[in-house]
Tab-separated table of C-alpha atoms and ligand atoms in Angstrom:
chain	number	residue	atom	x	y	z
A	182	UNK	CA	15.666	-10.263	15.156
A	183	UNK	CA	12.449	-12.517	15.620
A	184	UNK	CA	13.863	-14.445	18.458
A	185	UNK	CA	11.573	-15.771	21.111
A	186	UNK	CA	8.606	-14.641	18.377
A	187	UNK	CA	6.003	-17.480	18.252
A	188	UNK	CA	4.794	-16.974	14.420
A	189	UNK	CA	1.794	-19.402	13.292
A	190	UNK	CA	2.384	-19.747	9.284
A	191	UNK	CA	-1.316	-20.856	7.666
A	192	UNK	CA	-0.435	-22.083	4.256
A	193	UNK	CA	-3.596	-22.924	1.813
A	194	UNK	CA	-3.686	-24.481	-1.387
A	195	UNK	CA	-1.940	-22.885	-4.513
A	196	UNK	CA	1.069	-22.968	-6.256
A	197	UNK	CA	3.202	-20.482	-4.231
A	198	UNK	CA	2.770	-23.061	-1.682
A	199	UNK	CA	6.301	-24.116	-2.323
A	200	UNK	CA	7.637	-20.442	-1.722
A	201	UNK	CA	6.289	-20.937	1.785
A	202	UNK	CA	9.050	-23.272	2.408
A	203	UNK	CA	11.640	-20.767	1.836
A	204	UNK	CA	9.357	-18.141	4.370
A	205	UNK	CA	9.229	-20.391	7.296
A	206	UNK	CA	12.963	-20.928	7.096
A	207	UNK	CA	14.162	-17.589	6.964
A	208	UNK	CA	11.442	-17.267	9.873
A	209	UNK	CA	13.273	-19.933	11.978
A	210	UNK	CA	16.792	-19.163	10.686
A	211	UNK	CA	16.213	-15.442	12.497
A	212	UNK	CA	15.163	-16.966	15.375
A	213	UNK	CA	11.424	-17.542	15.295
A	214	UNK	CA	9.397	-20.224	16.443
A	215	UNK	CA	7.396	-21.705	13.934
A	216	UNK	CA	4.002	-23.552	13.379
A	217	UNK	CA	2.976	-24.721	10.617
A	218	UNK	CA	-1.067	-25.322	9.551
A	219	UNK	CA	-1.816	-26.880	6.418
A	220	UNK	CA	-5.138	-26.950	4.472
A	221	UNK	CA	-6.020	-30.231	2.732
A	222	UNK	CA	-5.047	-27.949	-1.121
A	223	UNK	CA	-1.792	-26.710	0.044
A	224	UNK	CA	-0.389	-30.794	0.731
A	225	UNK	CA	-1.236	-31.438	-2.299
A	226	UNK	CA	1.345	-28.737	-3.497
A	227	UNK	CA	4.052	-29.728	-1.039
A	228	UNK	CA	4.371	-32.391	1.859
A	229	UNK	CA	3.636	-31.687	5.480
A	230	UNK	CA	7.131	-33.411	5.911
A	231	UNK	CA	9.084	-29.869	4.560
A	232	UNK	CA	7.632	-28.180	6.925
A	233	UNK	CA	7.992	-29.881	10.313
A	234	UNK	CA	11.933	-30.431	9.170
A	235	UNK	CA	12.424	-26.474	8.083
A	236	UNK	CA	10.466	-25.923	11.611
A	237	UNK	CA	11.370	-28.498	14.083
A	238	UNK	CA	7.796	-28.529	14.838
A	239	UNK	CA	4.821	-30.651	14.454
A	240	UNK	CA	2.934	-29.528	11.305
A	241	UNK	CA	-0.489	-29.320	12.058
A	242	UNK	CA	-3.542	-30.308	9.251
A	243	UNK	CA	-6.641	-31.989	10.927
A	244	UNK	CA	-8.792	-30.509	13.186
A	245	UNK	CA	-9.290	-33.551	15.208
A	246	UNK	CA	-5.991	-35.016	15.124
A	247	UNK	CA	-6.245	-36.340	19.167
A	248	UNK	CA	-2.089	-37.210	18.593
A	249	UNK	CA	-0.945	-33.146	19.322
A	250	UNK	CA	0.293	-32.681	22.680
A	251	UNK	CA	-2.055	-29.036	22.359
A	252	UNK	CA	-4.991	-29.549	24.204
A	253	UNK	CA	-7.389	-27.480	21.735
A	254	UNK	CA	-4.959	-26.863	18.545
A	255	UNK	CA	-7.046	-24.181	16.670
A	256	UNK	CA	-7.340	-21.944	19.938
A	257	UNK	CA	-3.849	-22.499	20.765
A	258	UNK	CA	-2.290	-21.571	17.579
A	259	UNK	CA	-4.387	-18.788	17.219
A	260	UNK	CA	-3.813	-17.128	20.626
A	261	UNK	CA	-0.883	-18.563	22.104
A	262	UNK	CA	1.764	-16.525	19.403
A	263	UNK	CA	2.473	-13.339	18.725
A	264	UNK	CA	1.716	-12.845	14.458
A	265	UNK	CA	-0.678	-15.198	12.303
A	266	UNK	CA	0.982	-15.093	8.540
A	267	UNK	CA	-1.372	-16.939	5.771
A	268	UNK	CA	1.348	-17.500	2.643
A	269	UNK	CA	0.023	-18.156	0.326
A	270	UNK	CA	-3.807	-17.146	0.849
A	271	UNK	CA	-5.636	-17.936	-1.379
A	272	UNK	CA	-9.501	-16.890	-3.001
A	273	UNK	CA	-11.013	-19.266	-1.012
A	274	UNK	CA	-9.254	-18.685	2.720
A	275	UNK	CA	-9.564	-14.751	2.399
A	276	UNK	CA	-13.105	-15.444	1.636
A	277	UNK	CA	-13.518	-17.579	4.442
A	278	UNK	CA	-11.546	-15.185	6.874
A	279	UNK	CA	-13.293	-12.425	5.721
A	280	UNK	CA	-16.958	-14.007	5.920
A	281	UNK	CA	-16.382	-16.247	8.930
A	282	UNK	CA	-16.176	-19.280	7.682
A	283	UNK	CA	-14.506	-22.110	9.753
A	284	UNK	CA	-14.421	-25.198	8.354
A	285	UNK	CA	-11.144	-26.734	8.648
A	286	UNK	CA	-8.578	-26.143	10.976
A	287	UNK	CA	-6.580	-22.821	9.477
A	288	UNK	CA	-9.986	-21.175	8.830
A	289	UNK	CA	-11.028	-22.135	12.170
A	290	UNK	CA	-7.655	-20.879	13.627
A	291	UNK	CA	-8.030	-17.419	11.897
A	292	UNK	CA	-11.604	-17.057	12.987
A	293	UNK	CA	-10.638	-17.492	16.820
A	294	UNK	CA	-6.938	-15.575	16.260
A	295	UNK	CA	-6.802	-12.219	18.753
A	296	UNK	CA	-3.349	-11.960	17.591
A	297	UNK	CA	-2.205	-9.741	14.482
A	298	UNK	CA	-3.036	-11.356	11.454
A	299	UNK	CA	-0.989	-11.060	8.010
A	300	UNK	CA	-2.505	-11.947	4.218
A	301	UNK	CA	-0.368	-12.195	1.575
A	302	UNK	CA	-2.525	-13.189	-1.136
A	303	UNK	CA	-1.968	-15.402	-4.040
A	304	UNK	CA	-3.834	-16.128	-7.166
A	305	UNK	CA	-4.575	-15.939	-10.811
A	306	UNK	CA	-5.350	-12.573	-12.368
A	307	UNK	CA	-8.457	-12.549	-13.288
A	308	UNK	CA	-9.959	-14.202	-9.602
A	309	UNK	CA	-7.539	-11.223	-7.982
A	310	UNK	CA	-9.245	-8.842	-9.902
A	311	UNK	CA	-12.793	-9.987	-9.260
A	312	UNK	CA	-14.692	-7.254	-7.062
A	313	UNK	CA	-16.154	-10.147	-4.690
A	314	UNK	CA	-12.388	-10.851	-3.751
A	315	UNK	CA	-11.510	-7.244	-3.858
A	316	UNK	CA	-13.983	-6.566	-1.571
A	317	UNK	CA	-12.940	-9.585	0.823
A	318	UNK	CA	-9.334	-8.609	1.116
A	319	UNK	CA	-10.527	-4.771	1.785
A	320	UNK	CA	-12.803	-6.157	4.690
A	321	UNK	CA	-9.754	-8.119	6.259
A	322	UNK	CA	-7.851	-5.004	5.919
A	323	UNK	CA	-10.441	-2.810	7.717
A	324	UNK	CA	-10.795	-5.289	10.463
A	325	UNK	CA	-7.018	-4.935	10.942
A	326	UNK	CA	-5.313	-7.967	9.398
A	327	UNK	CA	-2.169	-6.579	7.346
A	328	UNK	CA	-2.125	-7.430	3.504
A	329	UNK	CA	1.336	-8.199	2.248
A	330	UNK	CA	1.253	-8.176	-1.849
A	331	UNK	CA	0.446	-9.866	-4.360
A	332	UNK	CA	3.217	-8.617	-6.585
A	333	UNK	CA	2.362	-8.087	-10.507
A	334	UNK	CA	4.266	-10.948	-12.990
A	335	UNK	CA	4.056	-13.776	-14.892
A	336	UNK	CA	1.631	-16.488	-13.065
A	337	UNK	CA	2.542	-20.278	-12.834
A	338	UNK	CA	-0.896	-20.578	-14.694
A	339	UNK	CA	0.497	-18.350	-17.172
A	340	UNK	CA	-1.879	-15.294	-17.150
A	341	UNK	CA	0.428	-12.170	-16.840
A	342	UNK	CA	-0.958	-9.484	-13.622
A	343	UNK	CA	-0.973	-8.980	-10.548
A	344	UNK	CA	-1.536	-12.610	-8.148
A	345	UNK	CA	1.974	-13.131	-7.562
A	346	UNK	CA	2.407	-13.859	-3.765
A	347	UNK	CA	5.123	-11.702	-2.283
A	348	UNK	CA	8.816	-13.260	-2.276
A	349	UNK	CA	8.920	-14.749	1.006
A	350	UNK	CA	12.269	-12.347	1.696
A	351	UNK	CA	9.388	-9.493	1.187
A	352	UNK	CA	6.622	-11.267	3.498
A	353	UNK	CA	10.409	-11.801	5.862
A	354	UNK	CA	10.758	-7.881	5.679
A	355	UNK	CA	7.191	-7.308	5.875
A	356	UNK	CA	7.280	-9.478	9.773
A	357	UNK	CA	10.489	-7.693	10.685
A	358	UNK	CA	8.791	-4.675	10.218
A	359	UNK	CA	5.759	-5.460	12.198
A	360	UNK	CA	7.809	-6.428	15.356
A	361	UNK	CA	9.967	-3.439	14.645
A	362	UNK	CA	8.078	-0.915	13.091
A	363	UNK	CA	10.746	1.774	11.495
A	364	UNK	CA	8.168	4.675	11.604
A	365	UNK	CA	6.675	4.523	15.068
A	366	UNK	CA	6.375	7.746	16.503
A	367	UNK	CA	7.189	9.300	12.907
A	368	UNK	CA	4.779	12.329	11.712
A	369	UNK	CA	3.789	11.847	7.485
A	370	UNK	CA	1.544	14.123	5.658
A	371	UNK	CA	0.590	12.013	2.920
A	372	UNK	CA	-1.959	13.564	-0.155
A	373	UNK	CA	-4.127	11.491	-2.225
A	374	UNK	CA	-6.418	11.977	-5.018
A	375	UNK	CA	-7.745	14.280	-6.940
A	376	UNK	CA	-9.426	17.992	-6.527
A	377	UNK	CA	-12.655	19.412	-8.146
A	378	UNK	CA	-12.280	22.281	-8.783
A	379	UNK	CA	-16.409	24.099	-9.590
A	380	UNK	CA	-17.901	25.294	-12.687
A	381	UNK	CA	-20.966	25.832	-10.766
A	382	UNK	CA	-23.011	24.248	-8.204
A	383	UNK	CA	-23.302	20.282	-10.389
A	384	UNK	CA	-20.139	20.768	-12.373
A	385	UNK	CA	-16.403	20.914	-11.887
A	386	UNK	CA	-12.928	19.966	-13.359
A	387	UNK	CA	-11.194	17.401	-12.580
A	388	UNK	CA	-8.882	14.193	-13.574
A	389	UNK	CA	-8.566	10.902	-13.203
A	390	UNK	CA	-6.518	10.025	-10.095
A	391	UNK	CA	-8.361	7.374	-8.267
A	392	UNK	CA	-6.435	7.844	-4.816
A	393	UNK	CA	-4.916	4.650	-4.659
A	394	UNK	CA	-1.590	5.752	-4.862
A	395	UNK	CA	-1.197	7.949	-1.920
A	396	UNK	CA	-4.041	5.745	0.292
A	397	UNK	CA	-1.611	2.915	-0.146
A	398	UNK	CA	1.102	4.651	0.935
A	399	UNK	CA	-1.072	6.075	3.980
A	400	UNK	CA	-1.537	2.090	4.813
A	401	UNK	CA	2.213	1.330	4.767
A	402	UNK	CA	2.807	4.375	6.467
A	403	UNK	CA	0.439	3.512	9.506
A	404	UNK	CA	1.129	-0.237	9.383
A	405	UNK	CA	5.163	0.984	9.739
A	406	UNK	CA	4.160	2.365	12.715
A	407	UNK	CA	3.867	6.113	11.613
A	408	UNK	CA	1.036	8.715	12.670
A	409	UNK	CA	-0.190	9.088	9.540
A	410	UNK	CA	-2.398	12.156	8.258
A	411	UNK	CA	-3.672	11.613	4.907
A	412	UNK	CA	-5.643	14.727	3.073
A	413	UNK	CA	-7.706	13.028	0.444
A	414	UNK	CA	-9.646	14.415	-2.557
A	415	UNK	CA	-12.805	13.138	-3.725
A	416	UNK	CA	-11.794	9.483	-3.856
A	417	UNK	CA	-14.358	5.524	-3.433
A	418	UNK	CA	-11.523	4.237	-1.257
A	419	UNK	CA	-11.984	3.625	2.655
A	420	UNK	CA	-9.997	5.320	4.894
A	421	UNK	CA	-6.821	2.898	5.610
A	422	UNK	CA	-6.970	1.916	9.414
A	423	UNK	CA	-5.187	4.009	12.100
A	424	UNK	CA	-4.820	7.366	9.769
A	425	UNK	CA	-6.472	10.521	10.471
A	426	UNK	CA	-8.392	11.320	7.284
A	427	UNK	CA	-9.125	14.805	6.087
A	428	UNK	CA	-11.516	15.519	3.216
A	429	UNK	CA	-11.355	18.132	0.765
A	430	UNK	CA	-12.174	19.140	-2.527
A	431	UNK	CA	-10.671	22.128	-4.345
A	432	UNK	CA	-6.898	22.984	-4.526
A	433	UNK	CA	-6.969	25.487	-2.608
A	434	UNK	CA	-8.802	23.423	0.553
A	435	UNK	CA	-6.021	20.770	0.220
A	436	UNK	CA	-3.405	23.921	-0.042
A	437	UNK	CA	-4.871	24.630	3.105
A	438	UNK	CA	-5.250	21.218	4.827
A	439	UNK	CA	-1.488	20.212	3.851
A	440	UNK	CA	-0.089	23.838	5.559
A	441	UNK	CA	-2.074	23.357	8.574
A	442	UNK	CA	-0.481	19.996	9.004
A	443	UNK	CA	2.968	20.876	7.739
A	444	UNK	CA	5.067	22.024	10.608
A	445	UNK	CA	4.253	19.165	12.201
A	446	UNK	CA	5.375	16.349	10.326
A	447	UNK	CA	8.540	14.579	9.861
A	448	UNK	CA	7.731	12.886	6.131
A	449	UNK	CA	5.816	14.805	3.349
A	450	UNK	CA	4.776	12.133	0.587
A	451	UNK	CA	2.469	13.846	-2.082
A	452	UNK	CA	0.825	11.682	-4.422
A	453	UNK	CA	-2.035	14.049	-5.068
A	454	UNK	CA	-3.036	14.911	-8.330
A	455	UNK	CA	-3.727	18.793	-8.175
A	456	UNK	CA	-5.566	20.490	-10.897
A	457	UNK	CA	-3.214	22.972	-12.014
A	458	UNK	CA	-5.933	25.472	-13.384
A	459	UNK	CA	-9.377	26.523	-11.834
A	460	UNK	CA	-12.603	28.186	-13.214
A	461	UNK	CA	-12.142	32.087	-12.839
A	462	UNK	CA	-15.538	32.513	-11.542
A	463	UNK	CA	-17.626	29.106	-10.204
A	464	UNK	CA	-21.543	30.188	-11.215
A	465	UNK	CA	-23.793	30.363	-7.946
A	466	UNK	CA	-26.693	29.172	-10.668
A	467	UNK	CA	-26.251	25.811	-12.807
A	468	UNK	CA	-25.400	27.198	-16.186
A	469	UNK	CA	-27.816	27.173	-18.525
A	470	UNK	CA	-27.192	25.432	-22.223
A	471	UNK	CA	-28.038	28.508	-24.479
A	472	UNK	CA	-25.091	28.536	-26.605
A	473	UNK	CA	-23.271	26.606	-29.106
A	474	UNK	CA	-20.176	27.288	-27.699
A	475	UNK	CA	-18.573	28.575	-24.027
A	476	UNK	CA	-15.155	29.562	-23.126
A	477	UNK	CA	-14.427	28.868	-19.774
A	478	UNK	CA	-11.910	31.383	-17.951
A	479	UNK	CA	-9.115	29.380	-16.320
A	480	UNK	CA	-6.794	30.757	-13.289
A	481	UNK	CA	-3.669	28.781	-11.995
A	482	UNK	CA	-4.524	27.511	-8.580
A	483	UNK	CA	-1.632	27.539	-6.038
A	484	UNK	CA	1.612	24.713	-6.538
A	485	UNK	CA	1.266	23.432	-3.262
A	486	UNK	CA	4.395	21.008	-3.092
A	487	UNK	CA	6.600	23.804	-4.123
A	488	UNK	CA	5.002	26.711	-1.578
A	489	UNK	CA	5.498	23.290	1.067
A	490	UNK	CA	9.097	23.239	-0.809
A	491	UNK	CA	9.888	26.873	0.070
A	492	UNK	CA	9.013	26.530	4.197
A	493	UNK	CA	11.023	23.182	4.721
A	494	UNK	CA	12.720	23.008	7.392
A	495	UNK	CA	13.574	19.468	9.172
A	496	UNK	CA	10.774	17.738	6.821
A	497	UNK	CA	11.382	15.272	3.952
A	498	UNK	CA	9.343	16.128	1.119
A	499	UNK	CA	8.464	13.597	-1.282
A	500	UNK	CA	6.774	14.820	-4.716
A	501	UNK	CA	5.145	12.815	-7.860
A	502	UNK	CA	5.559	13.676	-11.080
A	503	UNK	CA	2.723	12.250	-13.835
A	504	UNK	CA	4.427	12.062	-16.757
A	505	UNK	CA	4.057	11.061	-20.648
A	506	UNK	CA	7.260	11.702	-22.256
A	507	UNK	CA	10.528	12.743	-21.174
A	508	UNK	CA	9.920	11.242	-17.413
A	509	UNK	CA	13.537	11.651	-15.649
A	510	UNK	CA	14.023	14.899	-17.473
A	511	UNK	CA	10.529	16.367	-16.058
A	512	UNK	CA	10.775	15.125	-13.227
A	513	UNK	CA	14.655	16.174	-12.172
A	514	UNK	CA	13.100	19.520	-13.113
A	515	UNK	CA	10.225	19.113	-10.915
A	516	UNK	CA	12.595	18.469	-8.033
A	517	UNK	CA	14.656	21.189	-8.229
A	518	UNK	CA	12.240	23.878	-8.751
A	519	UNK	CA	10.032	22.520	-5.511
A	520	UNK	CA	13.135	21.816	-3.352
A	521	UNK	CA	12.338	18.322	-2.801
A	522	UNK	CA	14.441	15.220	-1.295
A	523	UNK	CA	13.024	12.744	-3.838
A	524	UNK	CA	10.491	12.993	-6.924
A	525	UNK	CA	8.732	9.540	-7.688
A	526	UNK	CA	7.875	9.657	-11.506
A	527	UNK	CA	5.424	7.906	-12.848
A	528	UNK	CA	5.173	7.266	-16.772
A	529	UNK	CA	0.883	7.618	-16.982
A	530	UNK	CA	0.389	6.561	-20.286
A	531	UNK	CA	2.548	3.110	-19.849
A	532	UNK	CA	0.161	0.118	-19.195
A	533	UNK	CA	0.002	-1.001	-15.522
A	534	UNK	CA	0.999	2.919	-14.398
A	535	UNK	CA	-0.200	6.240	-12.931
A	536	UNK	CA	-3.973	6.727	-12.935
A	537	UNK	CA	-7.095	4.410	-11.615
A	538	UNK	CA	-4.784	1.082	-12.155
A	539	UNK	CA	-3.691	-0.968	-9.223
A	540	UNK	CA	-0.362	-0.972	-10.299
A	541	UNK	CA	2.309	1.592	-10.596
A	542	UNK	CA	5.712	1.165	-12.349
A	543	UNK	CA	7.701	4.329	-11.190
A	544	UNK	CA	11.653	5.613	-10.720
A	545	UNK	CA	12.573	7.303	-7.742
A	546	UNK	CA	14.818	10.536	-8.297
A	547	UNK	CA	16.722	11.355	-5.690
A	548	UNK	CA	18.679	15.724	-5.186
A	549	UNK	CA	22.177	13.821	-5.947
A	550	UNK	CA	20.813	12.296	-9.269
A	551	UNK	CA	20.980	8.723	-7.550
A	552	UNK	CA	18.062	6.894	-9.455
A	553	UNK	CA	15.865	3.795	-8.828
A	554	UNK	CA	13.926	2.140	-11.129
A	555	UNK	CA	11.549	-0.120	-10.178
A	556	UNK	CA	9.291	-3.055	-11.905
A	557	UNK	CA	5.912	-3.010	-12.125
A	558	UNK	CA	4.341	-3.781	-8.848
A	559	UNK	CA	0.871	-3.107	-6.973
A	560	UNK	CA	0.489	-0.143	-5.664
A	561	UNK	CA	1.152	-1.395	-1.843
A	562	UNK	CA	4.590	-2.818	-2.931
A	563	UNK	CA	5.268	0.524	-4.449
A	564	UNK	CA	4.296	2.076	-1.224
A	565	UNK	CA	6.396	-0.246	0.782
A	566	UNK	CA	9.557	0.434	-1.633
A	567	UNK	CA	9.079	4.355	-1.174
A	568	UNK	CA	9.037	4.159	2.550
A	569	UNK	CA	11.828	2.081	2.797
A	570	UNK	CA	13.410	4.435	0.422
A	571	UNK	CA	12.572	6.952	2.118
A	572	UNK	CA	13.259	5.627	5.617
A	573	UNK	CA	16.861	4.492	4.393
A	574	UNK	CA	17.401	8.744	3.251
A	575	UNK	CA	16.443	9.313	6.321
A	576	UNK	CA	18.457	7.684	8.384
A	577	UNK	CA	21.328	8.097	6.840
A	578	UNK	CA	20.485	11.517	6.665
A	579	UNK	CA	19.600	12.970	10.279
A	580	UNK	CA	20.661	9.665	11.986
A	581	UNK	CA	17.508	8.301	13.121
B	645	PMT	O1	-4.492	8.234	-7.564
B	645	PMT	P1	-4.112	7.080	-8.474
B	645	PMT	O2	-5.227	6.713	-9.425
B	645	PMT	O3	-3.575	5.905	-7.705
B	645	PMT	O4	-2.917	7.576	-9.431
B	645	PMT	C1	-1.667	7.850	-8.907
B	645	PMT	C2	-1.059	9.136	-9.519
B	645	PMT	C3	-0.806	8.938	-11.000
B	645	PMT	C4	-2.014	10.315	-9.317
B	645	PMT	C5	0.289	9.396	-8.737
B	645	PMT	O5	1.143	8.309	-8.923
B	645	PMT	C6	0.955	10.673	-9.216
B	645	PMT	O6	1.715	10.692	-10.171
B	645	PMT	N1	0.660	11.798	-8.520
B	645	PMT	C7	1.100	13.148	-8.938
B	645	PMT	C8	0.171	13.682	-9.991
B	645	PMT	C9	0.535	15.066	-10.419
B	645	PMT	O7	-0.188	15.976	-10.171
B	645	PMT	O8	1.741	15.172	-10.973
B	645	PMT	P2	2.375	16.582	-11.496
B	645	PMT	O9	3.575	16.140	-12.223
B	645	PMT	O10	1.361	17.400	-12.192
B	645	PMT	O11	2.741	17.325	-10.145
B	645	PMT	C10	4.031	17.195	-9.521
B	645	PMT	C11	3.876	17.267	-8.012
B	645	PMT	O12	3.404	18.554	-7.631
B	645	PMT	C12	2.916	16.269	-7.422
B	645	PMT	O13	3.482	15.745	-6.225
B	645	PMT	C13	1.660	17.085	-7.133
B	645	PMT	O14	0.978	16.606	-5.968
B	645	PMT	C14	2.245	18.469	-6.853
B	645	PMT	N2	1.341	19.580	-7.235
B	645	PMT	C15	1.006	19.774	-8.541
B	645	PMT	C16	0.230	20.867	-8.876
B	645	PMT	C17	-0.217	21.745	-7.870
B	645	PMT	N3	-0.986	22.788	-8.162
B	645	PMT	N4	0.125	21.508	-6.606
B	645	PMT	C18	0.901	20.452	-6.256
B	645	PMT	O15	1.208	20.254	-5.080
């Protein structure tokens, strides 16, 4: 399947450094040619000598090693293959990729790469979680490199979260994928978020969905190869890259957004969290605090997935159910009476699950009562697992 591919495999200093092993020959065993760049940590993890006998290649760690038949290493094993894959990537690389830096000769190689470039982080908790490398691995993804994990687990170092690097047969997948992406030229509606729904012109309802859910699943989508439209409620998340975004606010504008885009699309995946009820009459005025006590009027706004339920025709429609009790039960429910393929149920009040978390631990209902159940995971994984749920129901499905 990757025969013929030229794949340059950065590997920087952590503990999953060993797993990389494992990656590069599952690369080669399906055909790939492989280069290996070390960074000064990762051979203090594992020897230089694994590599170049899993590769058959030279394994390359010094800038100015003159010995390299490669006239200028760093520009050739940036440009001269066809994918870049940095297992495991740590804090300090992604910072340096995402701010620049070159100072050895894998940061050097990813600053002058014009070939696709793939991340798959690994680290402890608590430095995953810390905004400033947040905010590095969101700038790699918006300039286009492709973020593969970290899955959620128990850490060599013991701390229990997300900072697991992907299983190399996931980062395998995840390469497979991008040389043969199983959505190209596939239409998906995804929804994401949640709606506000006006009291009066500074004051709304609401809840708590963060968007990160369905924008996740947009990214998958698009990175799969799919021409993603993603209709997004008031969310802090930047648009994933290569989706068509469109904004709304109330119910009934996302009602609206997700009909006008219906007919169109192949894959309906709705991860939006809906407000159920509205105010019966938003105030023009901001209302005043005179009395002790107000009731508000409340009106059921449309169920979108089940009016999108009622007009399928060659679409498959994917719901969510946000559950606290009773989750299969609910959500088998919830697929029958909207006529969907699959439900994807989501216990909310379970640590690591549902709302504003990075992580999601969810089952996937399928019509026949099939079920899977899967571990907790960040939300991309999750993503990933849906579509290739989803992908898999389709195919054997309509045969494509
Ligand atoms: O956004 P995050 O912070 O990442 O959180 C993710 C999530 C918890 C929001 C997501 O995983 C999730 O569960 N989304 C569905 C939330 C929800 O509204 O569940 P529900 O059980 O109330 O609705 C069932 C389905 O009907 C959903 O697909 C929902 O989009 C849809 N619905 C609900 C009400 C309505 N009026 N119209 C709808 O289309």
């Amino acid at each position: 399947m990757l025969t013929g591919k030229k794949i340059t495999v950065g590997i920087a200093g952590g503990i999953a450094a060993y797993k990389a092993a494992e990656l590069v020959s599952g690369l080669v065993k399906n055909g790939a040619d492989v280069r290996v760049v070390m960074t000064a940590s990762a051979r203090e993890f594992i020897q230089p000598l694994t590599f170049s006998a899993l590769s058959g290649n030279t394994v390359y760690t010094d800038m100015f090693d003159s010995s390299h038949r490669y006239g200028v290493t760093h520009i050739e094993l940036a440009q001269n293959a066809d994918l870049l894959v940095v297992a495991p990537a740590t804090a300090n690389i992604i910072a340096k990729a995402a701010n620049g830096i070159a100072d050895d000769l894998l940061s050097t190689i990813i600053l002058a790469a014009n070939i696709p470039v793939m991340i798959c982080p690994a680290m402890n908790t608590v430095m995953y979680n810390n905004p400033v490398v947040q905010q590095n691995i969101e700038k790699l993804c918006q300039l286009g490199c492709r973020i593969v994990g970290p899955n959620s687990g128990i850490l060599a170092c013991g701390a229990k979260g997300p900072g697991r690097m992907s299983e190399p047969r996931e980062i395998l997948q995840a390469i497979k994928r991008f040389f043969a992406p199983d959505l190209a030229g596939v239409n998906i509606l995804v929804s994401a978020g949640p709606t506000r729904e006006p009291l009066d012109p500074v004051r709304y309802l609401t809840n708590r969905s963060s968007g990160k859910m369905g924008y996740n699943l947009a990214r998958a989508a698009a990175e799969r190869g799919g021409n993603v439209v993603l209709v997004s409620g008031p969310v802090n998340l930047p648009p994933p890259a290569g989706v068509e975004l469109i904004k709304v606010e109330t119910a009934e504008q996302m009602r609206r957004a997700m009909l006008d885009n219906f007919s169109a699309a192949d894959i309906v995946l709705k991860a939006a969290a809906v407000a159920d009820y509205r105010p019966k009459h938003a105030a023009g005025e901001k209302i005043k605090k005179n009395d002790d006590a107000v009731a508000l009027q409340l009106v059921k706004n449309p169920d979108i997935l089940a009016e999108l339920g009622q007009l399928k025709k060659h679409q498959i429609l994917v719901g969510f159910a946000a559950e606290t009790g009773n989750i299969q039960e609910y959500a088998r429910k919830k697929l029958e009476q909207k006529n969907l393929d699959m439900i994807v149920a989501n216990n909310v009040s379970e640590e690591g699950a549902g709302f504003d978390v990075d992580t999601n631990i969810v089952t996937i209902i399928y019509r026949n009562g099939d079920m899977k159940k899967l571990p907790r995971m960040s939300k991309y994984a999750v993503a990933q697992s849906i579509l290739d749920e989803v992908t898999a129901y389709r195919s054997e499905r309509f045969g494509k």
